[in-house]
Coordinates of C-alpha atoms and ligand atoms in Angstrom, one line a residue:
M1 CA 138.3 69.1 106.9
S2 CA 140.5 70.4 109.8
R3 CA 139.7 73.9 110.9
T4 CA 141.3 76.1 113.5
K5 CA 138.6 78.7 113.9
P6 CA 134.8 77.9 114.0
S7 CA 133.0 78.7 110.8
I8 CA 129.7 80.4 110.9
L9 CA 127.1 80.8 108.1
L10 CA 125.2 84.1 108.4
I11 CA 121.8 83.8 106.7
Y12 CA 120.1 87.1 106.0
T13 CA 116.3 87.0 105.6
G14 CA 115.5 90.6 106.0
G15 CA 114.0 92.7 108.9
T16 CA 114.9 96.2 110.3
I17 CA 118.5 95.2 110.9
G18 CA 119.2 95.5 107.2
M19 CA 116.7 98.2 106.2
I20 CA 117.2 101.8 105.1
R21 CA 114.7 104.6 105.2
D22 CA 113.0 105.5 101.9
F23 CA 113.8 109.1 101.1
K24 CA 110.3 110.0 99.8
T25 CA 108.0 108.1 102.2
G26 CA 110.2 107.7 105.3
A27 CA 109.2 104.0 105.5
L28 CA 111.8 101.3 106.2
K29 CA 112.5 98.9 103.4
A30 CA 115.0 96.1 102.8
F31 CA 118.4 96.8 101.1
D32 CA 121.5 95.0 99.9
F33 CA 123.0 92.5 102.3
K34 CA 126.6 93.1 101.2
T35 CA 126.2 96.8 102.2
L36 CA 125.0 95.6 105.5
L37 CA 128.2 93.8 106.3
D38 CA 130.3 96.9 105.3
K39 CA 128.6 98.7 108.1
I40 CA 130.1 96.4 110.7
P41 CA 133.9 96.2 110.2
E42 CA 134.0 94.8 113.8
L43 CA 133.0 91.4 112.3
Q44 CA 136.5 91.0 111.0
L45 CA 137.8 91.1 114.6
L46 CA 135.8 88.0 115.6
D47 CA 137.7 84.8 116.1
C48 CA 135.7 82.8 113.5
N49 CA 135.3 82.6 109.7
I50 CA 132.0 84.0 108.5
D51 CA 130.3 83.2 105.2
T52 CA 127.1 84.9 104.2
V53 CA 124.0 83.9 102.2
S54 CA 120.8 85.7 101.5
N55 CA 117.4 84.8 100.2
K56 CA 115.1 87.6 99.0
P57 CA 115.1 90.0 102.0
I58 CA 111.6 90.5 103.4
D59 CA 109.9 92.3 106.2
S60 CA 109.2 89.4 108.5
S61 CA 105.4 90.3 108.4
N62 CA 105.6 88.5 105.0
M63 CA 107.1 85.4 106.5
N64 CA 105.4 82.1 105.7
P65 CA 105.9 78.3 105.8
D66 CA 107.4 78.2 102.3
Y67 CA 110.1 80.6 103.4
W68 CA 110.7 78.5 106.6
V69 CA 111.4 75.6 104.3
E70 CA 113.9 77.7 102.3
I71 CA 115.8 78.6 105.6
A72 CA 115.7 74.9 106.6
E73 CA 117.1 73.9 103.2
L74 CA 119.9 76.4 103.4
I75 CA 120.9 75.0 106.8
E76 CA 120.6 71.4 105.6
A77 CA 122.7 72.1 102.5
S78 CA 125.6 73.6 104.5
Y79 CA 125.2 71.7 107.7
D80 CA 128.4 69.7 107.4
D81 CA 130.5 72.7 106.3
F82 CA 129.7 75.1 109.2
D83 CA 129.9 74.9 113.0
G84 CA 127.0 77.3 113.6
F85 CA 124.3 79.3 111.9
V86 CA 123.1 82.9 112.6
V87 CA 119.8 83.9 111.0
L88 CA 119.1 87.6 110.6
H89 CA 115.4 88.0 110.7
G90 CA 112.8 90.7 111.4
S91 CA 111.7 90.8 115.0
D92 CA 107.9 90.8 114.2
T93 CA 107.6 87.1 113.5
M94 CA 111.1 85.9 114.6
S95 CA 109.6 83.8 117.4
Y96 CA 107.3 82.0 114.9
T97 CA 110.2 81.2 112.6
A98 CA 112.6 80.2 115.4
S99 CA 109.8 77.9 116.8
A100 CA 109.1 76.4 113.3
L101 CA 112.7 75.7 112.6
S102 CA 113.1 74.0 116.0
F103 CA 110.5 71.4 114.9
M104 CA 111.8 71.2 111.3
L105 CA 115.4 70.5 112.4
E106 CA 115.1 67.2 114.3
N107 CA 118.3 66.1 116.1
L108 CA 120.0 69.4 115.4
A109 CA 123.5 69.2 117.0
K110 CA 124.7 72.7 116.1
P111 CA 123.6 76.2 117.1
V112 CA 121.1 78.1 115.0
V113 CA 120.8 81.6 116.5
F114 CA 118.1 84.0 115.3
T115 CA 118.7 87.7 115.8
G116 CA 117.6 91.1 114.4
S117 CA 117.2 94.6 115.8
Q118 CA 114.8 97.3 116.6
L119 CA 116.8 100.0 114.8
P120 CA 118.6 99.6 111.4
I121 CA 122.3 98.8 111.5
G122 CA 123.1 102.1 110.0
D123 CA 121.4 104.1 112.7
L124 CA 123.7 105.8 115.3
R125 CA 121.8 104.3 118.3
T126 CA 121.4 100.9 116.7
D127 CA 121.0 97.7 118.8
A128 CA 122.0 95.7 115.7
K129 CA 125.7 95.6 116.2
E130 CA 125.6 94.1 119.7
N131 CA 122.9 91.6 118.7
L132 CA 124.8 90.5 115.6
I133 CA 128.3 90.3 117.1
T134 CA 127.2 88.4 120.3
S135 CA 125.0 86.0 118.2
I136 CA 128.0 85.1 116.2
Q137 CA 130.0 84.6 119.3
V138 CA 127.3 82.4 120.8
A139 CA 127.2 80.3 117.6
S140 CA 131.0 80.0 117.8
L141 CA 131.1 78.7 121.3
Q142 CA 132.9 75.4 121.5
K143 CA 134.0 72.9 124.1
D144 CA 136.4 70.1 123.1
K145 CA 135.7 71.1 119.5
E146 CA 132.0 70.5 120.0
P147 CA 129.4 73.3 119.8
V148 CA 128.1 74.3 123.2
I149 CA 124.7 75.2 121.9
K150 CA 122.8 72.5 120.0
E151 CA 119.4 74.0 119.4
V152 CA 117.5 76.8 117.8
C153 CA 117.7 79.9 119.9
L154 CA 117.1 83.6 119.8
Y155 CA 119.5 86.3 120.9
F156 CA 118.3 89.8 121.6
E157 CA 119.4 92.6 123.9
Y158 CA 122.0 90.7 126.0
K159 CA 119.9 87.5 126.4
L160 CA 119.9 84.2 124.7
Y161 CA 116.6 82.3 124.8
R162 CA 115.4 79.0 123.6
G163 CA 113.7 80.0 120.3
N164 CA 110.5 78.1 120.8
R165 CA 110.0 79.6 124.2
T166 CA 110.1 83.2 123.0
T167 CA 107.5 85.8 122.2
K168 CA 107.8 89.4 121.0
I169 CA 106.6 91.6 123.9
N170 CA 107.6 95.1 122.9
A171 CA 107.6 97.1 119.7
E172 CA 109.6 100.0 121.2
H173 CA 112.1 98.7 123.8
F174 CA 115.4 97.2 122.8
Q175 CA 114.4 94.3 125.1
A176 CA 111.8 93.1 122.6
F177 CA 111.5 89.5 123.6
A178 CA 110.8 87.4 126.6
S179 CA 110.8 83.7 127.5
P180 CA 108.1 83.7 130.2
N181 CA 108.1 79.9 130.9
Y182 CA 111.7 79.0 130.5
T183 CA 115.0 80.2 131.9
D184 CA 117.3 82.2 129.6
L185 CA 120.0 80.1 128.1
A186 CA 122.7 82.7 128.4
E187 CA 123.3 86.3 129.4
S188 CA 125.8 88.7 128.0
G189 CA 127.4 91.0 130.5
V190 CA 131.1 91.5 131.1
H191 CA 131.2 87.8 130.5
L192 CA 129.0 85.6 128.4
K193 CA 127.4 83.4 131.0
V194 CA 125.8 80.2 129.7
N195 CA 123.2 78.4 131.8
K196 CA 124.5 75.0 130.8
R197 CA 121.9 72.9 132.6
Y198 CA 119.1 74.5 130.7
L199 CA 120.5 73.8 127.3
F200 CA 118.8 71.2 125.0
K201 CA 120.7 67.9 124.8
P202 CA 120.0 66.1 121.5
D203 CA 120.7 62.4 121.0
P204 CA 124.3 62.5 119.7
N205 CA 123.8 59.2 117.7
K206 CA 120.9 60.5 115.6
P207 CA 121.6 62.4 112.3
L208 CA 119.9 65.7 111.4
K209 CA 116.5 65.1 109.9
V210 CA 114.9 68.0 108.1
H211 CA 111.1 68.1 108.0
K212 CA 109.7 70.1 105.2
N213 CA 106.0 69.1 105.2
L214 CA 104.1 71.7 107.0
D215 CA 100.3 71.9 106.9
H216 CA 98.9 75.3 107.6
N217 CA 95.2 74.5 107.3
I218 CA 94.7 75.7 110.9
A219 CA 93.0 78.5 112.8
L220 CA 93.8 80.4 116.0
I221 CA 90.9 81.7 118.0
K222 CA 91.4 84.1 120.9
L223 CA 88.3 83.8 123.2
F224 CA 86.7 86.9 124.7
P225 CA 83.6 87.4 126.8
G226 CA 80.8 87.7 124.3
I227 CA 82.3 85.9 121.3
T228 CA 79.4 84.8 119.2
K229 CA 78.3 81.3 118.0
T230 CA 78.2 82.7 114.4
V231 CA 81.9 83.7 114.5
I232 CA 83.0 80.4 116.0
E233 CA 80.9 78.4 113.6
S234 CA 82.1 80.3 110.6
I235 CA 85.7 79.4 111.4
F236 CA 84.9 75.7 112.1
N237 CA 82.8 75.4 109.0
N238 CA 85.8 75.9 106.7
P239 CA 86.0 72.6 104.8
S240 CA 89.9 72.6 104.6
L241 CA 90.3 73.2 108.3
K242 CA 92.3 70.5 110.1
A243 CA 93.0 71.9 113.6
V244 CA 92.2 74.9 115.8
I245 CA 94.2 76.5 118.6
L246 CA 91.9 78.0 121.2
E247 CA 93.5 80.8 123.3
T248 CA 91.5 80.4 126.5
Y249 CA 91.6 82.2 129.8
G250 CA 93.9 81.6 132.7
A251 CA 94.7 77.9 133.3
G252 CA 92.8 76.9 130.2
N253 CA 89.3 78.0 131.1
C254 CA 86.4 78.9 128.8
T255 CA 82.7 79.4 128.7
T256 CA 80.6 76.4 129.7
E257 CA 77.7 77.4 127.4
A258 CA 76.2 74.3 125.9
W259 CA 76.4 75.5 122.2
F260 CA 80.2 76.0 122.6
I261 CA 81.1 72.7 124.2
E262 CA 78.7 70.8 121.9
L263 CA 80.2 72.4 118.8
L264 CA 83.8 71.5 119.9
E265 CA 82.7 68.0 120.7
E266 CA 81.1 67.5 117.3
K267 CA 84.2 68.8 115.5
I268 CA 86.6 66.6 117.5
S269 CA 84.4 63.6 116.6
K270 CA 84.9 64.5 113.0
G271 CA 88.7 64.5 113.3
I272 CA 89.5 68.2 113.9
H273 CA 92.2 68.6 116.4
I274 CA 91.6 71.3 119.1
I275 CA 94.5 72.6 121.2
N276 CA 94.0 74.6 124.4
I277 CA 96.6 77.2 125.1
T278 CA 96.4 80.1 127.6
Q279 CA 96.1 83.8 126.8
C280 CA 98.3 84.5 129.8
S281 CA 101.9 85.1 128.9
G282 CA 103.2 83.0 131.8
G283 CA 101.9 79.8 133.4
S284 CA 100.2 76.7 132.0
V285 CA 96.9 75.1 130.9
M286 CA 95.6 72.7 133.5
M287 CA 92.4 71.2 132.2
G288 CA 90.2 70.0 135.0
Q289 CA 91.5 72.4 137.6
Y290 CA 88.3 74.5 137.3
E291 CA 84.8 73.4 136.3
T292 CA 85.3 75.8 133.3
S293 CA 87.9 73.5 131.8
S294 CA 86.6 70.1 132.8
S295 CA 84.4 69.7 129.7
L296 CA 87.3 70.5 127.4
K297 CA 89.2 67.7 129.0
R298 CA 86.3 65.3 128.8
I299 CA 85.7 65.9 125.1
G300 CA 89.3 65.3 124.2
V301 CA 90.8 68.8 123.7
I302 CA 94.6 68.6 123.5
S303 CA 96.5 70.5 126.2
G304 CA 99.1 73.0 125.0
K305 CA 100.4 73.2 128.6
D306 CA 102.8 76.2 128.9
I307 CA 103.6 76.5 125.2
T308 CA 103.7 79.9 123.5
T309 CA 101.2 80.8 120.8
E310 CA 104.1 81.0 118.3
A311 CA 105.3 77.5 119.2
A312 CA 101.7 76.1 119.3
V313 CA 101.1 77.3 115.8
S314 CA 104.3 75.9 114.3
K315 CA 104.1 72.6 116.3
L316 CA 100.6 72.1 114.9
M317 CA 101.7 72.7 111.3
Y318 CA 104.7 70.3 111.8
L319 CA 102.6 67.5 113.4
L320 CA 99.8 67.8 110.8
G321 CA 102.5 67.4 108.2
Q322 CA 103.6 64.1 109.8
N323 CA 100.3 62.3 108.9
I324 CA 99.9 60.5 112.2
S325 CA 96.8 58.9 113.7
K326 CA 94.3 61.0 115.9
E327 CA 95.4 59.2 119.1
M328 CA 99.1 59.5 118.3
F329 CA 98.6 63.2 117.4
K330 CA 97.2 64.0 120.9
S331 CA 100.1 62.3 122.7
A332 CA 102.7 63.8 120.4
Y333 CA 101.3 67.3 120.8
E334 CA 101.2 67.0 124.6
M335 CA 104.8 65.8 124.8
P336 CA 107.8 68.2 124.6
L337 CA 109.5 67.5 121.3
R338 CA 112.2 70.3 121.3
G339 CA 111.9 71.6 124.8
E340 CA 109.0 73.8 123.8
M341 CA 106.8 72.9 126.8
T342 CA 107.4 71.7 130.3
Ligands
LIG401 N1 108.9 94.9 110.6 C1 110.2 94.4 110.9 C2 110.3 93.0 110.6 O1 109.8 92.2 111.4 C3 110.5 94.7 112.3 C4 111.9 94.3 112.8 O2 112.7 93.8 112.1 O3 112.2 94.5 114.0 O4 110.7 92.6 109.5

């Protein structure tokens, strides 16, 4: 099919961007997608063709792996018909979904831009219009008829980030996201400035492969001084548990108390994968740098390096769904698969 203008598929999943206030309770709730588009006549001025599709709109606090599969399937089904995809999503769990989709869409060679807003699109002071319009422009960017962006990213408040590097940092400010360990992919000012050397470069010879098998029998434990043996044991004693992400201190440090290290060692020997990520928003796990992380390294804990919690969770579900051996699992987790770690 020969096309003059880029064609963009706008996928609406819900979130504040498309919500209205309930008259009686004052609470925000999802509303009709078509009405949402009527609120932005500016979309017709964009130099691209826009098609829209919507699943059941939800508040993103209700997001789950089944819904991630639905989004991936929508993209898969229309992959050849569109030049780019914009996903409207609630900001609360947007970084989780963007991270998950980055792993699910292997060899992605087109832009998938997540965006949303802090205020509904109908509000006078809304941030939704700028976020939506620029996301569509980003998804339409082409050079020699090829998309400029070939990865899952997130656009919010004048910045384009690699999706699996983002985290929601603020429930109040329009600048709600940050990418603490990776440079922004683009910035929107008077010009839209793309940091080309930081863009993901997929292998052009490989076709899109969509992974839909996600295993969410996992747990996430944030350590704190005084966390008890009973609490840790109760999590690890769950019979369906396959892997645990430990949010440790600083560069991947934790208590050296014998009960803790022995418990982890025993679970690893039984085939439970344990991933070490840091509670710090920036920087990386470096097991062995301090005595308080040497034992973790010795017993075979996997390093999450500088991965975000959001990407750590979805990478874990994705790799567990791949059914790979224990040894392969550790090396696959410690290697950047979609630019999610350094
Ligand atoms: N609770 C909303 C959601 O994540 C917040 C937002 O859209 O910003 O769906």
